[in-house]
Amino acid sequence: MIDDDKKAAAVAAVQEVRAGMLVGLGTGSTAAFAIRALGERVADGLAIRAVVTSDASGKLAREVGIDVLDFADIAAVDLTIDGADEIDSRCFAIKGAGGAMLREKIVAASSARMIVIADGSKQVERIGAVKLPVEVLPFALAYVMRVLTDMGAAPVIRDNYRTDQGNLVVDCHFATLEDPRATAATLSAIPGILGHGLFLDEVDAAYIATNGVVTRLERVGASD
């Protein structure tokens, strides 16, 4: 049922894609449904191009016939579609279970609009229950682990995992996340942390499916 809901949300979200757009494609199991759904629209004649946030998403996008560009050559994206590990009514999200949050945030920042797709289990009253991933430069690991521990983050190095950039992921388990903006600012200021999974301003809207019913959540003040 969860996979059915992910697919339903993805199919609804890709209807926002218009001919000629440059689309950012996220990473993870939910984003993969969006890539496949977009591939079906391309097969039906929709002319778009895409950038991807991971090697895995690039491979899948090419397999379904989507023209993938190198993001290093791209300054601006029209629309990004991605999943989330948690999202609340403010469109605050936690991402990064798939380990691609740094690239995802860069692509999101370049985008005129970002939409998230999720099954209903990912919608919460307030974000903070799931682990919060941070990408760490290996050179800085011991120092970053000490600082995160002092913050009360209960950090755990993700076993046998490297990002596409060759960095480590440390999963943080905060008891509470009372002030996500303050936590985001603190993490961003720690030398050696290259990125984190708090997406507080990037998400403009979300398509959330529960038992086959898709609802659309729009952030107050979001771009059209």
Backbone as a ProteinNet text record, in pm:
[ID]
protein_1_A
[PRIMARY]
MIDDDKKAAAVAAVQEVRAGMLVGLGTGSTAAFAIRALGERVADGLAIRAVVTSDASGKLAREVGIDVLDFADIAAVDLTIDGADEIDSRCFAIKGAGGAMLREKIVAASSARMIVIADGSKQVERIGAVKLPVEVLPFALAYVMRVLTDMGAAPVIRDNYRTDQGNLVVDCHFATLEDPRATAATLSAIPGILGHGLFLDEVDAAYIATNGVVTRLERVGASD
[TERTIARY]
82.6	0	86.4	196.7	284.3	340.7	384.7	436.3	328.1	204.7	94.5	74.7	87	71.6	187.8	308.1	422.4	401.3	353.6	330.4	220.2	113.6	2.6	49	128.6	180.6	272.7	353.9	447.8	374.8	273.6	197.9	131.3	79.4	16.7	120	234.8	336.4	392.9	416.6	480.1	386.7	260.2	170.2	208.2	289	335.8	444.7	502.1	609.1	549.8	606.1	559.7	669.2	629.8	724.7	829.2	953	1063.1	1128.9	1073.7	1130.5	1262.6	1345.7	1461.5	1424.1	1420.2	1364.1	1474.6	1474.1	1564.1	1499.9	1573.6	1521.4	1592.7	1515.2	1570.9	1617.3	1642.7	1701	1619.7	1612.3	1542.9	1426.8	1363.3	1258.3	1138.1	1101.5	986	1019.4	1136.9	1178.7	1184.8	1219.5	1226.3	1089.8	982.6	848.7	823.4	870.9	853.7	933.4	1053.6	1135.8	1067.6	1013.8	944.1	818.2	744	622.9	657.4	766.2	807.8	855.9	921.4	965	847.4	735.1	615.5	564.4	571.1	527	622.9	750.8	848.4	821.5	792.2	762	638.8	548.3	426.9	450.3	575	607.4	645.6	646.8	684.4	833.6	867	1006.9	1059.3	1142	1204.3	1347.9	1424.3	1557.4	1566.1	1665.5	1672.4	1815.8	1827.5	1951.1	1916.4	2015.7	1989.1	2075.6	2029.3	2098.3	2182.9	2186.6	2269.5	2297.1	2400.4	2431.8	2318.2	2256.1	2147.7	2028.3	1993.9	1881.6	1914.6	2039.7	2080.6	2067.3	2107.6	2097.7	1952.1	1864.6	1723.5	1662.5	1694.9	1638.1	1675.6	1800.8	1842.9	1772.6	1752.9	1686.3	1543.5	1477	1337.8	1328.1	1442.8	1441	1448.9	1486.6	1497.3	1636.9	1644.6	1771.4	1832.2	1946.5	2009.5	2131.2	2133.7	2245.2	2335.8	2457.7	2551	2518.5	2482.6	2442.5	2556.5	2679	2792.3	2786.5	2713.3	2700.5	2571.1	2492	2357.5	2351.6	2299.2	2288.4	2149.1	2048	1910.6	1824	1733.8	1643.1	1500.5	1410.1	1271.5	1193.2	1206.2	1125.3	1201.4	1204.9	1265.7	1158.8	1164.6	1072.7	1154.7	1119.3	1198.5	1109.3	1160.8	1090	1129.6	1078.3	1114.6	1097.9	1177.6	1166	1059.8	1043.9	936.9	901	774	732.6	614.9	615.1	506.1	425.8	327.4	235	303.1	420.3	496.2	577.1	572.3	659.5	805.5	828.4	961.1	980.1	1097.3	1121	1256.1	1265	1392.3	1412.5	1530.8	1566.7	1705.9	1739.2	1874.2	1887.6	1775.8	1787.1	1861.3	1846.3	1916.9	2059.5	2099.6	2238.9	2274.8	2176.8	2208.5	2168	2153.8	2095.3	2178.1	2309.7	2390.2	2359.3	2365.8	2332.2	2185.7	2097.5	1956.1	1935	2006.6	1988.2	2044.3	2154.4	2212.1	2116.6	2062.8	1968.6	1842.1	1795.1	1676.5	1700.1	1818.8	1849.9	1849.9	1885.4	1891.5	1754.7	1653.8	1525	1426.7	1350.6	1244.3	1135.7	1120.4	1015.4	1057.9	1027.3	1054.4	927.5	894.9	781.9	830	767.9	800.5	684.2	717.1	615.5	638.7	529.4	543.7	417.5	432.4	315.8	277	157.2	103.2	182.8	260	337.6	446.4	481.3	588.1	536.2	404.4	347.5	333.5	390.4	393.1	347.2	314.9	274	392	506.6	630.5	746.7	838.9	952.3	1043.9	1118.7	1218.3	1226.6	1132.9	1136.3	1236.4	1250.4	1341.6	1485.8	1579.1	1719.9	1746.2	1838	1876.4	2017.4	2031.3	2163.6	2246.4	2375.7	2469.3	2581.9	2628.2	2739.3	2868	2966.4	3087.7	3211.4	3300	3430.8	3507.9	3557.2	3625.5	3737.4	3811.8	3920.7	3873.7	3748.4	3696.2	3613.5	3610.8	3514.4	3521.3	3638.4	3648.1	3604	3647.1	3607.9	3457.3	3400.5	3256.5	3177.9	3220.8	3151.2	3153.1	3264.5	3272	3174.5	3171.5	3083.1	2936.1	2902.8	2764.8	2723.9	2814.8	2785.9	2760.4	2841.2	2822.6	2689	2639	2508.4	2391.5	2419.9	2313	2250.7	2327.9	2274.3	2279.9	2348	2363.7	2404.2	2516.7	2552.8	2598.5	2561.5	2601.7	2651.7	2773.3	2827.9	2753.9	2706.7	2634.8	2732.6	2701.9	2793.6	2812.9	2939.1	2973.3	2905.9	2908.3	2842.2	2929.8	2936.9	2998.4	2902.9	2898.4	2816.2	2881.9	2810.7	2867.8	2991	3006.1	3124.5	3236.9	3212.1	3313.8	3318	3214.2	3210.2	3130.4	3135.8	3064.4	2929.8	2836.7	2710.1	2701.6	2670.7	2647.9	2501.5	2432	2290.3	2275.8	2206.7	2187.5	2048.4	2041.7	1915.3	1888	1832.3	1800.1	1677	1680.2	1564	1443.1	1467	1363.1	1428.4	1344.8	1393.9	1303.5	1320.9	1232.5	1247.7	1370	1395.8	1476.8	1408.9	1481.8	1574.6	1534.3	1619.7	1749.4	1740.5	1861.4	1952.1	1893.4	1973.2	2040.1	1966.1	2022.9	2140	2124.5	2231.2	2354.5	2332.8	2445.5	2520.3	2446.2	2510.5	2587.2	2527.6	2592.7	2722.2	2734.8	2852.1	2966.3	2944.1	3047.9	3143.7	3270.2	3366.2	3373.2	3366	3369.1	3234.2	3125.7	2992.8	2965.5	2942.1	2924.6	2778.3	2690.1	2548	2468.4	2340.9	2252.8	2113.7	2031.8	1903.2	1785.9	1809.2	1700.2	1670	1551.4	1505.7	1392.1	1423.7	1328.8	1269.9	1338.9	1291.7	1278.2	1324.9	1332.9	1201	1118.3	998.9	882.7	830.6	717.7	583.3	580.7	455	484.6	382.6	397.5	272	292.8	184	195.3	92.3	96.1	-22.3	7.7	-97	-118.8	-244.9	-283.6	-399.2	-378.1	-481.2	-533.3	-441	-475	-528.5	-549.9	-602.4	-487	-469.4	-358.6	-407.6	-338	-365.9	-244.8	-271.6	-165.4	-149.8	-27.7	5.9	94.8	55.6	132.6	187.5	315.9	376.2	324	291.7	244	352.1	315.1	411.8	496.6	469.1	550	530.6	631.1	621.7	518.4	455.2	354.9	421.1
-120.6	0	126.2	125.1	242.2	270.4	165.5	186.4	240.8	194.3	246.6	395.4	435.2	576.4	659.5	606	677.4	701.3	598	610.7	711.3	708.3	801.8	946.1	970.9	1105.1	1147.8	1054.6	1085.2	1119.3	1041.4	1065.8	1202.8	1239.7	1371.5	1482.4	1463.5	1568.9	1595.9	1491.9	1513.6	1583.3	1599.9	1677.7	1825.2	1867.3	2006.1	2031.2	1926.2	1941.5	1981.8	2085.2	2135.1	2120.1	2117.7	2105	2215.4	2176.4	2271.1	2294	2236.6	2257.8	2183.3	2237.1	2166.6	2122.5	1992.3	1935.7	1873.3	1903.4	1839.5	1713.4	1604.9	1475.8	1431.9	1404	1367.2	1222.6	1177.7	1045.8	971.5	840	756.4	682.8	597.8	510.9	588.9	696.4	774.6	854.5	917	992.1	901.5	775.8	682.1	664.9	669.3	662.2	783.9	900.3	1021.9	1013.2	959.7	945.6	854.1	743.8	651.9	716.8	789.2	854.8	962.1	1033.5	1134.8	1069	954.2	879.9	839.5	805.6	770.8	892.1	1009.9	1131.3	1163.9	1141.1	1163.1	1068	942.5	843.8	884	959.3	1006.8	1136.1	1186.1	1302	1429	1426.8	1546.4	1572.9	1693.4	1730.7	1808.8	1742.3	1807.6	1758.5	1826	1779.8	1776.2	1707.4	1690.9	1697	1728.8	1708.9	1617.4	1547.5	1447.6	1473.3	1420	1442.3	1323.4	1219.1	1103.7	1021.8	942	852.4	753.8	705.7	608.3	669.1	793.3	858.1	885.9	918.8	940.4	814.4	702.9	575.1	542.4	559.5	528.8	624.5	752.8	850.8	819.1	784.6	749.6	623.9	527.9	403.3	427.5	529	554.2	664.3	702	788.5	937.4	976.1	1117.9	1168.2	1283	1345.5	1410.2	1357.3	1404.4	1490.7	1610	1702	1698.5	1746.3	1756.8	1883.4	1868.9	1985.6	2086.4	2041.3	2133.6	2244.7	2221.6	2321.6	2402.2	2378.4	2435.9	2537.1	2655.4	2758.8	2768.1	2726.3	2740.2	2626.1	2579	2468.7	2520.3	2473	2519.5	2457.4	2327.3	2255.1	2132.8	2112.2	1991.3	1908.3	1777.9	1683.4	1585.3	1568.9	1484.1	1426.5	1329.6	1271.6	1339.4	1288.5	1340.3	1229.7	1238	1141.6	1185.4	1316.2	1376	1510.6	1549.1	1682.8	1725.2	1852.8	1900.7	2008.3	2066.7	2160.4	2289.4	2317.9	2436.7	2409.6	2288.5	2241.3	2240	2226.6	2193.4	2043.6	2005	1864	1818.8	1690.1	1622.8	1525.2	1531.7	1445.7	1387.1	1286.4	1233.6	1087.9	1017	873.1	804.2	859.2	804.9	854.6	945.9	990.4	1099.6	1156.7	1253.5	1395.7	1424.1	1553.4	1673.9	1660.2	1775.4	1812.9	1715.9	1744.6	1786.7	1721.7	1757.6	1903.1	1947.8	2086.1	2184.4	2150.4	2238.5	2252.3	2139.9	2144.6	2218.6	2194.5	2265.3	2415.7	2456.4	2599.4	2665	2589.1	2643.2	2648.7	2590	2569.1	2682.1	2717.6	2815.9	2761.6	2629.6	2566.6	2424.4	2382	2244.6	2183.4	2063.7	1991	1857.3	1818	1692.5	1596.5	1470	1365	1267.9	1217.8	1130.4	1048.2	935.2	862.9	923.4	895	960.1	939.2	832.4	807.2	911.5	986.4	1085.6	1221.9	1239.1	1366.1	1364.8	1466.1	1472.9	1610.8	1619.2	1749	1845.1	1794.6	1873.3	1779	1821.1	1735.7	1716	1606	1585.3	1445	1358.4	1222.7	1133.6	1152.4	1067.2	1115.6	1029.2	1067.1	1181.8	1268.4	1382.9	1358.2	1331.6	1300.2	1426.4	1413.8	1519	1454.9	1525.7	1477.4	1537.6	1452.4	1493.3	1461.3	1559	1537	1436.5	1326	1225.6	1282.6	1378.4	1442.2	1499.6	1541.2	1610.4	1520.7	1391.5	1304.6	1309.8	1289.4	1282.9	1414.3	1525.2	1655.3	1675.5	1645.9	1665.2	1576.4	1452.7	1363	1420.1	1480	1539.4	1655.8	1743.3	1858.8	1815.7	1718.9	1670.9	1605.5	1530.8	1468.9	1575.5	1680.6	1790.3	1861.3	1858.3	1918.6	1831.8	1707.9	1616.2	1546.1	1536.8	1480.2	1327.8	1264.2	1118.1	1067.6	1116.3	1085.5	941.9	884.2	748.9	752.8	703.8	698.6	590.6	625.2	527.3	421.2	296.1	185.1	164	143	101.4	189	318.4	407.7	528.1	561	684.7	750.7	882.4	955.4	949.2	999.4	1003.5	1093	1181.3	1266.4	1200.2	1081.4	1011.3	1049.4	1120.1	1162.9	1066.4	1087.8	1005.7	1068	985.5	1035.2	996.8	1094.6	1073.6	1100.9	1004.1	1019.1	1067.7	1180.3	1240.3	1205.4	1182.3	1143.7	1241.5	1356.5	1456.4	1412.3	1433	1398.3	1480.6	1609.3	1697.4	1791.7	1848.7	1947.5	2070.6	2136.9	2248	2365.8	2391.8	2507.5	2462	2412.8	2361.3	2463.7	2590.5	2691.9	2710.4	2711.3	2725.2	2604.4	2484.8	2363.7	2366.5	2408.4	2416.1	2513.4	2627.7	2727.5	2676.1	2606.3	2551.1	2446.7	2355.6	2251.3	2311.6	2410.4	2472	2542.8	2583.3	2658.1	2569	2437.8	2347.3	2310.9	2348.2	2309.9	2158	2110.5	1966.4	1908.1	1977.8	1937.6	2007.2	1927.5	1980.5	2005.2	1937.7	1953.7	1876.7	1911.5	1841.2	1828.4	1746.9	1711.2	1797.4	1912.5	2003.7	2091.5	2076	2156.1	2244.3	2368.4	2454.8	2562.9	2598.1	2702.3	2654.4	2536.1	2489.9	2438.2	2375.7	2305.6	2403.2	2412.4	2500.5	2430.5	2301.5	2227	2079	2005.3	1860.7	1790.6	1675.7	1585.9	1464.9	1443.8	1339	1245.9	1116.6	1018.2	926.4	908.8	818	732.6	602.1	508.3	547.1	588.9	618.8	758.4	834.9	970.7	1069.5	1153.1	1248.7	1385.7	1443.9	1579.6	1666.7	1794.1	1886.9	1989.9	2005.6	2100.4	2209	2333.4	2444.9	2527.9	2559.4	2644.7	2787.4	2848	2985.9	3074.4	3151.6	3239.9	3173.4	3047.7	2976.1	3034.5	3012.3	3059.2	2977.6	3039.1	2968.7	2888.1
0	0	0	75.2	78.5	-59.4	-129.1	-264.6	-357	-339.2	-420.1	-394.3	-267.7	-233.3	-287.3	-280.4	-337.6	-486.4	-554.5	-698.9	-728	-648.7	-670	-651.9	-548	-524.7	-638.1	-685.7	-794.2	-922.7	-956	-1079.4	-1074.2	-957.3	-943.1	-956.6	-894.9	-894.2	-1032.6	-1110.3	-1241.1	-1340	-1302.2	-1387.8	-1387.6	-1290.2	-1288.3	-1393.1	-1446.4	-1544.9	-1679	-1736.8	-1865.6	-1970.9	-2094.9	-2206.2	-2199.1	-2223.8	-2224.7	-2091	-1985.7	-1852.9	-1835	-1746.4	-1693.8	-1553.5	-1532.1	-1410	-1324.7	-1195.6	-1100.7	-1046.7	-1046.8	-1001.5	-875.3	-771.5	-642.9	-637.2	-515.5	-491.2	-386.5	-402.1	-304.8	-368	-288.4	-342.4	-391.6	-322.7	-365.9	-491.3	-492.9	-611.7	-733.9	-713.2	-825.7	-892.2	-813.5	-873	-961.3	-917.6	-997.8	-1127.4	-1118.9	-1239.8	-1339.5	-1291.1	-1381.7	-1440.5	-1357	-1406.2	-1509	-1486.3	-1582.4	-1710.9	-1697.3	-1814.4	-1902.6	-1840.9	-1918.1	-1995.6	-1933.2	-2003.9	-2118.8	-2097.2	-2204.5	-2320.3	-2286.5	-2391.5	-2471.8	-2407.4	-2476	-2552.3	-2550.2	-2631.5	-2557.2	-2424.7	-2348.3	-2365.3	-2409.3	-2431.8	-2312	-2229.8	-2114.1	-2103.3	-2020.9	-1984.7	-1832.5	-1781	-1636.3	-1585.4	-1457.7	-1382.4	-1266.4	-1215.8	-1112.5	-989.5	-876.1	-749.7	-705.4	-785.5	-751.8	-876.7	-870.5	-981.7	-1006.1	-896.3	-909.8	-983.3	-949.2	-1016.6	-1162.5	-1189.9	-1328.2	-1411.4	-1354	-1425.1	-1457.2	-1357.9	-1379.5	-1481.4	-1471	-1563.8	-1708.3	-1729.4	-1865.6	-1914.3	-1823.9	-1862.4	-1910.2	-1853.6	-1892.7	-1998.4	-2058	-2174.3	-2147.7	-2026.2	-1993	-2028.4	-2092.4	-2129.8	-2005.8	-1959.4	-1835.8	-1866.8	-1809.2	-1825.2	-1702.3	-1717.4	-1606.4	-1528.1	-1401.5	-1323	-1306.6	-1317.7	-1305.4	-1409.4	-1516.7	-1623.4	-1614	-1508.6	-1498.1	-1382.9	-1412.9	-1309.5	-1249	-1323.8	-1274.7	-1326.5	-1240.2	-1270.8	-1255.6	-1340.1	-1334.3	-1218.9	-1202.5	-1104.5	-1056.9	-925.5	-869.9	-800.6	-821.5	-759	-676.5	-549.4	-461.8	-352.7	-279.7	-166.8	-37.5	74.5	206	309	413.9	523.4	623.3	636.8	716	653.7	663.3	621.4	708.4	747.5	831.6	758.7	827.4	763.5	719.4	775.2	733.9	607.5	557.5	449.9	494	623.5	674.3	651.4	602.3	572	623.4	652	676.5	562.5	502.1	390.4	414.9	337	342.8	378	393.8	419.8	306.1	185.1	70	55.9	143.5	146.6	48.4	-22.1	-127.6	-91	40.4	80.1	37.8	25.6	-15.5	-160	-249.3	-389.1	-402.4	-324.6	-330.1	-289.5	-187.7	-142.9	-244.4	-307.3	-410	-527.4	-574.3	-686.3	-645.1	-523.2	-474.3	-471.4	-425.3	-416.5	-553.7	-655.5	-791.5	-858.3	-793.2	-858.2	-830.7	-932.8	-914.9	-823.6	-822.4	-741.2	-707.2	-585.1	-543.4	-486.4	-532.8	-477	-422.9	-313	-246.2	-265.4	-281.6	-288.3	-173.5	-116	0.1	20.1	86.6	135.5	271	314.2	433.1	560.4	567.3	689.2	711.5	605.8	617.1	663.9	667.1	710.6	862.9	926.7	1073.3	1118.9	1247.5	1302.3	1305.1	1350.4	1350.8	1322.6	1236.3	1203.2	1324.6	1322.9	1427.5	1483.7	1448.8	1503.6	1430.8	1300	1224.1	1241.2	1204.1	1208.9	1112.7	1151.9	1069.6	1016.2	885.7	831	807	828.3	789.3	708.3	606.7	525.2	579.3	602.3	673.3	589.9	582.7	520.6	605.5	547.3	628.8	714.7	662.9	736	870.2	876.8	995.2	1086.3	1059.4	1125.9	1278.4	1336.7	1482.9	1546.8	1488.5	1541.5	1531.6	1415.2	1396	1491.7	1509.6	1602	1744.3	1784.6	1918.5	1932.5	1831.5	1838.3	1836.8	1751.4	1745.9	1878	1937.8	2067.3	2172.8	2171.6	2266.6	2244.9	2121.3	2090.1	2137.5	2176.2	2213	2094.6	1985.1	1861.4	1857	1952.8	1952.4	1813.8	1759.4	1620.9	1601.2	1487.3	1450.4	1306.1	1283.1	1148.4	1069.6	951.9	869.1	820.7	850	821.9	672.1	635.1	498.6	393.1	415	321	289.7	163.4	116.5	18.4	22.3	-73.8	-211.3	-311.9	-446.5	-451.4	-352.1	-343.4	-264.2	-211.3	-133.4	12.9	59.8	199.3	285.1	415.8	511.8	545.4	592.3	645	791.8	874	1016.4	1044.1	1101.3	1133	1277	1292.9	1424.5	1477.2	1607.1	1669.7	1784.8	1750.1	1851.4	1930.4	2061.6	2144.8	2102.9	2075.1	2022.1	1922.9	1838.2	1742.2	1757.6	1871.5	1906.2	1811.2	1768	1681.9	1561.3	1457.6	1340.5	1277.6	1274.9	1212.1	1290.3	1421.5	1502.3	1484.2	1479.6	1458.8	1322.5	1220.4	1086	1082.1	1146.1	1147.1	1220.1	1330	1406	1324.1	1261.6	1181.2	1064	998.5	882.1	919.4	1045.5	1090.1	1139.3	1145	1195.7	1082.1	1091.2	986.8	973.9	851.9	827.4	792.8	833.3	789.2	656.8	553.6	418.8	384.8	454.5	428.6	531.8	543.3	637.3	577.4	641.8	584.7	624.5	686	717.6	596.1	540.8	427.5	479.3	512.1	581	492.1	385.3	295.3	151.1	122.9	-15.2	-71.6	13.3	-35.8	-53.5	-175	-204.2	-189.3	-217.8	-210.2	-194.5	-149.3	-133.1	-182.6	-245.7	-283	-191.1	-109.5	-8.4	-30.6	-44.2	-73.7	45.7	82.6	190.1	141.9	141	93.7	-44.4	-130.2	-267.8	-292.4	-187	-200.8	-188.2	-290.3	-292.5	-247.5	-150	-108	-140.7	-164	-201.4	-91.3	-44.8	60.6	1.4	16.2	-38.6	77	69.9	172.1	157.5	268.7	267.3	208.5	106.9	44.3	-62.2	-94.9	-193.3	-331.8	-416.1	-554.3	-629.6	-729.6	-809.4	-920.3
[MASK]
++++++++++++++++++++++++++++++++++++++++++++++++++++++++++++++++++++++++++++++++++++++++++++++++++++++++++++++++++++++++++++++++++++++++++++++++++++++++++++++++++++++++++++++++++++++++++++++++++++++++++++++++++++++++++++++++

